[in-house]
Amino acid sequence: MLNTRPLHPGFGIEVVGLDLSSPGSAAAIDEMVRMLDTHALILVRNQTLTNQRHVEISRQFGPLLTHVLKQFLTTDLPEIYVLSNVQEDGKPLGNHKEGWNWHSDLSYVEEPSMGSLLYAVEVPPVGADTLFSSMQLAYESLPIAMQERIRDLTATHSYLGYYGKAFADRAPLSDEQKARTPDVVHPIVRTHPTTGRLSLYVGQDIVKAINGLPQAEGDALLAQLNAHAINSASIYRHVWQKGDLVVWDNRSTMHCATPYDDDTYRRVMHRTTVAGTRPF
Ligand code: OGA
Ligand code: MN
């Protein structure tokens, strides 16, 4: 049995007193894999993980994906996607300003990630918290009439559209990157494949349009759903410490980075991304 405490009344749990660096923690990790379906977010603090161990732990959750932005796979292992403001020899160590909008990882592919494991290697003393929202709480707290209105709607998610908005100051995607990320269509309300619980599946910037509605009406509905999803009642704010590992379920949560003084402080985060199945 793991020793746990809740992080938010509706979702998220911290596992305390666990050393994930030891291969003896395999059974505990299996329990975390099961817990993710119901708790949606798991925090384990005070870890010292090698890249190898981070990847091994992540593999217990499922097969891992490698990110389309290969220039940010800068460790010895391609499964680790680096988020950072640090430059080394004039080259970025990782993607800066990754996730500075509300999103669920890889929603722009046909089979988005089921979960991500983000490990804090270096964190600023203030700022750079990550906000997480339970999209299950968000869906369940919508008025019934709204739940019914959106129940069968779909949305188009576009990495190209997102990249143009989020990273307008950068070189555009290469043809190969574009070919790997065509627009995709997903339901706005998705069903958790193991628990059957429903959640909203929206997001900022990546969602280009709600299908079957005039653009302006779709945009207004999307803005309304996003605003509802990120209201404070369904949000857990994670204040990072070096050595934190946070695992989240991309099928039932969204998250968003917050700014920090990136001229003064260094931030280095390592993410692994677990493969998922097509949302329904
Ligand atoms: C991510 C992400 C936000 C952050 O790792 O997928 O969106 O605060 N991170 O680093
Ligand atoms: Mn993300």
GROMACS .gro file of C-alpha atoms and ligand atoms in nm:
model
  291
    1MET     CA    1   0.000   0.000   0.000
    2LEU     CA    2   0.132   0.342  -0.088
    3ASN     CA    3   0.131   0.623   0.162
    4THR     CA    4  -0.070   0.905   0.003
    5ARG     CA    5  -0.234   1.240   0.065
    6PRO     CA    6  -0.475   1.435  -0.155
    7LEU     CA    7  -0.362   1.745  -0.347
    8HIS     CA    8  -0.705   1.885  -0.439
    9PRO     CA    9  -1.053   1.783  -0.323
   10GLY     CA   10  -1.145   1.651  -0.667
   11PHE     CA   11  -0.828   1.500  -0.812
   12GLY     CA   12  -0.454   1.459  -0.768
   13ILE     CA   13  -0.264   1.265  -0.507
   14GLU     CA   14   0.083   1.277  -0.357
   15VAL     CA   15   0.271   0.957  -0.283
   16VAL     CA   16   0.501   1.009   0.013
   17GLY     CA   17   0.804   0.814   0.134
   18LEU     CA   18   0.880   0.645  -0.198
   19ASP     CA   19   1.224   0.619  -0.359
   20LEU     CA   20   1.171   0.562  -0.729
   21SER     CA   21   1.542   0.531  -0.802
   22SER     CA   22   1.542   0.178  -0.666
   23PRO     CA   23   1.441  -0.112  -0.895
   24GLY     CA   24   1.257  -0.244  -0.586
   25SER     CA   25   0.993   0.023  -0.643
   26ALA     CA   26   0.848  -0.164  -0.945
   27ALA     CA   27   0.542  -0.286  -0.753
   28ALA     CA   28   0.479   0.065  -0.619
   29ILE     CA   29   0.497   0.202  -0.975
   30ASP     CA   30   0.243  -0.060  -1.089
   31GLU     CA   31   0.014   0.072  -0.820
   32MET     CA   32   0.073   0.428  -0.943
   33VAL     CA   33  -0.020   0.315  -1.295
   34ARG     CA   34  -0.356   0.191  -1.161
   35MET     CA   35  -0.406   0.502  -0.948
   36LEU     CA   36  -0.361   0.734  -1.244
   37ASP     CA   37  -0.695   0.627  -1.395
   38THR     CA   38  -0.890   0.750  -1.094
   39HIS     CA   39  -0.668   1.024  -0.947
   40ALA     CA   40  -0.558   1.182  -1.277
   41LEU     CA   41  -0.238   1.330  -1.128
   42ILE     CA   42   0.032   1.182  -0.906
   43LEU     CA   43   0.313   1.373  -0.737
   44VAL     CA   44   0.625   1.212  -0.592
   45ARG     CA   45   0.872   1.455  -0.432
   46ASN     CA   46   1.243   1.437  -0.348
   47GLN     CA   47   1.351   1.200  -0.624
   48THR     CA   48   1.698   1.156  -0.774
   49LEU     CA   49   1.645   0.997  -1.112
   50THR     CA   50   1.891   0.925  -1.387
   51ASN     CA   51   1.756   0.967  -1.739
   52GLN     CA   52   1.764   0.590  -1.772
   53ARG     CA   53   1.555   0.543  -1.458
   54HIS     CA   54   1.307   0.815  -1.560
   55VAL     CA   55   1.253   0.629  -1.887
   56GLU     CA   56   1.224   0.289  -1.714
   57ILE     CA   57   0.960   0.420  -1.473
   58SER     CA   58   0.773   0.580  -1.761
   59ARG     CA   59   0.772   0.254  -1.960
   60GLN     CA   60   0.574   0.088  -1.681
   61PHE     CA   61   0.292   0.326  -1.780
   62GLY     CA   62   0.312   0.219  -2.146
   63PRO     CA   63   0.516   0.260  -2.464
   64LEU     CA   64   0.682   0.600  -2.497
   65LEU     CA   65   0.659   0.854  -2.779
   66THR     CA   66   0.939   1.076  -2.909
   67HIS     CA   67   0.862   1.441  -2.974
   68VAL     CA   68   0.835   1.588  -3.323
   69LEU     CA   69   1.070   1.876  -3.223
   70LYS     CA   70   1.385   1.663  -3.237
   71GLN     CA   71   1.610   1.958  -3.158
   72PHE     CA   72   1.488   1.937  -2.796
   73LEU     CA   73   1.573   1.571  -2.746
   74THR     CA   74   1.909   1.678  -2.605
   75THR     CA   75   1.985   1.408  -2.347
   76ASP     CA   76   2.138   1.067  -2.412
   77LEU     CA   77   1.786   0.922  -2.448
   78PRO     CA   78   1.544   1.024  -2.728
   79GLU     CA   79   1.241   0.948  -2.507
   80ILE     CA   80   1.324   1.253  -2.295
   81TYR     CA   81   1.189   1.583  -2.422
   82VAL     CA   82   1.362   1.877  -2.253
   83LEU     CA   83   1.184   2.198  -2.151
   84SER     CA   84   1.426   2.476  -2.064
   85ASN     CA   85   1.530   2.838  -2.104
   86VAL     CA   86   1.899   2.741  -2.083
   87GLN     CA   87   2.132   2.776  -2.382
   88GLU     CA   88   2.452   2.574  -2.405
   89ASP     CA   89   2.713   2.676  -2.665
   90GLY     CA   90   2.450   2.896  -2.827
   91LYS     CA   91   2.206   2.606  -2.859
   92PRO     CA   92   1.885   2.570  -2.658
   93LEU     CA   93   1.894   2.281  -2.415
   94GLY     CA   94   1.519   2.243  -2.443
   95ASN     CA   95   1.200   2.401  -2.566
   96HIS     CA   96   1.135   2.729  -2.384
   97LYS     CA   97   0.774   2.840  -2.336
   98GLU     CA   98   0.644   2.489  -2.398
   99GLY     CA   99   0.288   2.463  -2.275
  100TRP     CA  100   0.229   2.831  -2.200
  101ASN     CA  101  -0.136   2.779  -2.282
  102TRP     CA  102  -0.402   2.535  -2.167
  103HIS     CA  103  -0.365   2.200  -2.340
  104SER     CA  104  -0.350   1.825  -2.308
  105ASP     CA  105  -0.026   1.677  -2.444
  106LEU     CA  106  -0.029   1.574  -2.809
  107SER     CA  107  -0.400   1.641  -2.858
  108TYR     CA  108  -0.296   1.734  -3.213
  109VAL     CA  109  -0.229   1.373  -3.316
  110GLU     CA  110  -0.480   1.096  -3.389
  111GLU     CA  111  -0.373   0.894  -3.088
  112PRO     CA  112  -0.276   1.152  -2.826
  113SER     CA  113  -0.062   1.072  -2.525
  114MET     CA  114  -0.236   0.898  -2.234
  115GLY     CA  115  -0.003   1.048  -1.977
  116SER     CA  116   0.316   1.244  -1.922
  117LEU     CA  117   0.587   1.221  -1.656
  118LEU     CA  118   0.758   1.554  -1.590
  119TYR     CA  119   1.068   1.555  -1.372
  120ALA     CA  120   1.210   1.875  -1.225
  121VAL     CA  121   1.587   1.886  -1.278
  122GLU     CA  122   1.636   2.259  -1.205
  123VAL     CA  123   1.364   2.502  -1.098
  124PRO     CA  124   1.355   2.878  -1.033
  125PRO     CA  125   1.303   2.983  -0.669
  126VAL     CA  126   0.979   3.160  -0.766
  127GLY     CA  127   0.741   3.131  -1.060
  128ALA     CA  128   0.705   2.860  -1.323
  129ASP     CA  129   0.427   2.682  -1.136
  130THR     CA  130   0.221   2.449  -1.350
  131LEU     CA  131  -0.158   2.463  -1.336
  132PHE     CA  132  -0.361   2.146  -1.382
  133SER     CA  133  -0.734   2.132  -1.438
  134SER     CA  134  -0.957   1.829  -1.401
  135MET     CA  135  -1.158   1.808  -1.720
  136GLN     CA  136  -1.383   1.555  -1.550
  137LEU     CA  137  -1.479   1.806  -1.280
  138ALA     CA  138  -1.512   2.065  -1.555
  139TYR     CA  139  -1.752   1.849  -1.757
  140GLU     CA  140  -1.954   1.738  -1.457
  141SER     CA  141  -2.003   2.095  -1.336
  142LEU     CA  142  -2.147   2.215  -1.668
  143PRO     CA  143  -2.522   2.275  -1.675
  144ILE     CA  144  -2.703   1.965  -1.806
  145ALA     CA  145  -2.829   2.157  -2.109
  146MET     CA  146  -2.470   2.243  -2.203
  147GLN     CA  147  -2.356   1.883  -2.148
  148GLU     CA  148  -2.626   1.774  -2.390
  149ARG     CA  149  -2.546   2.045  -2.643
  150ILE     CA  150  -2.179   1.951  -2.668
  151ARG     CA  151  -2.208   1.575  -2.613
  152ASP     CA  152  -2.166   1.481  -2.981
  153LEU     CA  153  -1.961   1.774  -3.107
  154THR     CA  154  -1.610   1.734  -3.244
  155ALA     CA  155  -1.322   1.979  -3.276
  156THR     CA  156  -1.027   2.010  -3.511
  157HIS     CA  157  -0.688   2.022  -3.336
  158SER     CA  158  -0.400   2.172  -3.532
  159TYR     CA  159  -0.033   2.164  -3.438
  160LEU     CA  160   0.050   2.387  -3.732
  161GLY     CA  161  -0.203   2.645  -3.614
  162TYR     CA  162  -0.074   2.621  -3.258
  163TYR     CA  163   0.290   2.649  -3.359
  164GLY     CA  164   0.218   2.959  -3.565
  165LYS     CA  165   0.048   3.123  -3.264
  166ALA     CA  166   0.276   3.008  -2.983
  167PHE     CA  167   0.609   3.028  -3.163
  168ALA     CA  168   0.549   3.305  -3.418
  169ASP     CA  169   0.904   3.433  -3.360
  170ARG     CA  170   1.067   3.103  -3.460
  171ALA     CA  171   1.155   2.933  -3.784
  172PRO     CA  172   0.842   2.763  -3.922
  173LEU     CA  173   0.800   2.386  -3.904
  174SER     CA  174   0.986   2.185  -4.166
  175ASP     CA  175   0.793   1.992  -4.430
  176GLU     CA  176   0.878   1.671  -4.246
  177GLN     CA  177   0.742   1.809  -3.918
  178LYS     CA  178   0.429   1.930  -4.094
  179ALA     CA  179   0.383   1.589  -4.254
  180ARG     CA  180   0.400   1.430  -3.909
  181THR     CA  181   0.136   1.664  -3.769
  182PRO     CA  182  -0.169   1.696  -3.998
  183ASP     CA  183  -0.486   1.841  -3.841
  184VAL     CA  184  -0.699   1.586  -3.653
  185VAL     CA  185  -1.058   1.566  -3.530
  186HIS     CA  186  -1.148   1.465  -3.173
  187PRO     CA  187  -1.468   1.461  -2.968
  188ILE     CA  188  -1.515   1.758  -2.733
  189VAL     CA  189  -1.643   1.521  -2.467
  190ARG     CA  190  -1.430   1.212  -2.426
  191THR     CA  191  -1.476   0.892  -2.231
  192HIS     CA  192  -1.200   0.764  -2.007
  193PRO     CA  193  -1.113   0.423  -2.155
  194THR     CA  194  -1.077   0.249  -1.819
  195THR     CA  195  -1.320   0.428  -1.586
  196GLY     CA  196  -1.584   0.541  -1.838
  197ARG     CA  197  -1.596   0.884  -1.675
  198LEU     CA  198  -1.658   1.171  -1.916
  199SER     CA  199  -1.439   1.477  -1.952
  200LEU     CA  200  -1.419   1.790  -2.158
  201TYR     CA  201  -1.152   1.772  -2.425
  202VAL     CA  202  -1.075   2.124  -2.544
  203GLY     CA  203  -0.777   2.362  -2.515
  204GLN     CA  204  -0.639   2.697  -2.618
  205ASP     CA  205  -0.458   2.766  -2.948
  206ILE     CA  206  -0.436   2.402  -3.055
  207VAL     CA  207  -0.811   2.372  -3.112
  208LYS     CA  208  -0.874   2.542  -3.443
  209ALA     CA  209  -1.248   2.499  -3.481
  210ILE     CA  210  -1.556   2.325  -3.352
  211ASN     CA  211  -1.695   2.127  -3.641
  212GLY     CA  212  -2.044   2.179  -3.778
  213LEU     CA  213  -2.082   2.529  -3.632
  214PRO     CA  214  -2.017   2.863  -3.802
  215GLN     CA  215  -1.661   2.969  -3.710
  216ALA     CA  216  -1.769   3.260  -3.488
  217GLU     CA  217  -2.024   3.051  -3.298
  218GLY     CA  218  -1.770   2.768  -3.256
  219ASP     CA  219  -1.505   3.012  -3.136
  220ALA     CA  220  -1.745   3.159  -2.880
  221LEU     CA  221  -1.845   2.814  -2.754
  222LEU     CA  222  -1.482   2.707  -2.732
  223ALA     CA  223  -1.392   3.021  -2.537
  224GLN     CA  224  -1.682   2.954  -2.301
  225LEU     CA  225  -1.580   2.590  -2.246
  226ASN     CA  226  -1.215   2.680  -2.195
  227ALA     CA  227  -1.309   2.953  -1.947
  228HIS     CA  228  -1.525   2.706  -1.758
  229ALA     CA  229  -1.254   2.439  -1.760
  230ILE     CA  230  -0.993   2.668  -1.611
  231ASN     CA  231  -1.201   2.818  -1.337
  232SER     CA  232  -1.036   2.790  -1.002
  233ALA     CA  233  -1.263   2.516  -0.865
  234SER     CA  234  -1.113   2.252  -1.091
  235ILE     CA  235  -0.750   2.369  -1.070
  236TYR     CA  236  -0.452   2.234  -0.880
  237ARG     CA  237  -0.146   2.462  -0.886
  238HIS     CA  238   0.180   2.274  -0.863
  239VAL     CA  239   0.468   2.466  -0.708
  240TRP     CA  240   0.777   2.279  -0.822
  241GLN     CA  241   1.071   2.168  -0.615
  242LYS     CA  242   1.383   2.015  -0.764
  243GLY     CA  243   1.337   1.637  -0.762
  244ASP     CA  244   0.959   1.642  -0.813
  245LEU     CA  245   0.809   1.390  -1.049
  246VAL     CA  246   0.455   1.468  -1.160
  247VAL     CA  247   0.261   1.215  -1.363
  248TRP     CA  248  -0.065   1.331  -1.519
  249ASP     CA  249  -0.342   1.172  -1.719
  250ASN     CA  250  -0.379   1.357  -2.048
  251ARG     CA  251  -0.719   1.193  -2.102
  252SER     CA  252  -0.879   1.369  -1.807
  253THR     CA  253  -0.673   1.682  -1.737
  254MET     CA  254  -0.537   1.991  -1.910
  255HIS     CA  255  -0.236   2.188  -1.790
  256CYS     CA  256  -0.070   2.523  -1.843
  257ALA     CA  257   0.273   2.664  -1.760
  258THR     CA  258   0.306   3.000  -1.583
  259PRO     CA  259   0.580   3.258  -1.644
  260TYR     CA  260   0.898   3.315  -1.443
  261ASP     CA  261   1.195   3.547  -1.451
  262ASP     CA  262   1.372   3.365  -1.731
  263ASP     CA  263   1.650   3.625  -1.759
  264THR     CA  264   1.760   3.550  -1.403
  265TYR     CA  265   1.675   3.190  -1.333
  266ARG     CA  266   1.737   2.856  -1.498
  267ARG     CA  267   1.466   2.597  -1.547
  268VAL     CA  268   1.534   2.245  -1.676
  269MET     CA  269   1.251   1.991  -1.692
  270HIS     CA  270   1.254   1.642  -1.845
  271ARG     CA  271   0.935   1.498  -1.989
  272THR     CA  272   0.850   1.152  -2.107
  273THR     CA  273   0.528   1.099  -2.298
  274VAL     CA  274   0.328   0.776  -2.286
  275ALA     CA  275   0.143   0.660  -2.598
  276GLY     CA  276  -0.236   0.664  -2.592
  277THR     CA  277  -0.532   0.555  -2.799
  278ARG     CA  278  -0.784   0.739  -3.010
  279PRO     CA  279  -1.026   0.948  -2.799
  280PHE     CA  280  -1.393   0.847  -2.811
  281OGA     C1  281   0.462   1.974  -2.046
  281OGA     C2  282   0.416   2.111  -2.012
  281OGA     C3  283   0.437   2.290  -1.852
  281OGA     C4  284   0.542   2.343  -1.761
  281OGA     O1  285   0.567   1.934  -1.994
  281OGA     O2  286   0.394   1.905  -2.122
  281OGA     O3  287   0.322   2.157  -2.070
  281OGA     O4  288   0.507   2.415  -1.667
  281OGA     N1  289   0.481   2.171  -1.913
  281OGA     O5  290   0.660   2.312  -1.785
  282MN      MN  291   0.221   1.996  -2.189
   0.00000   0.00000   0.00000
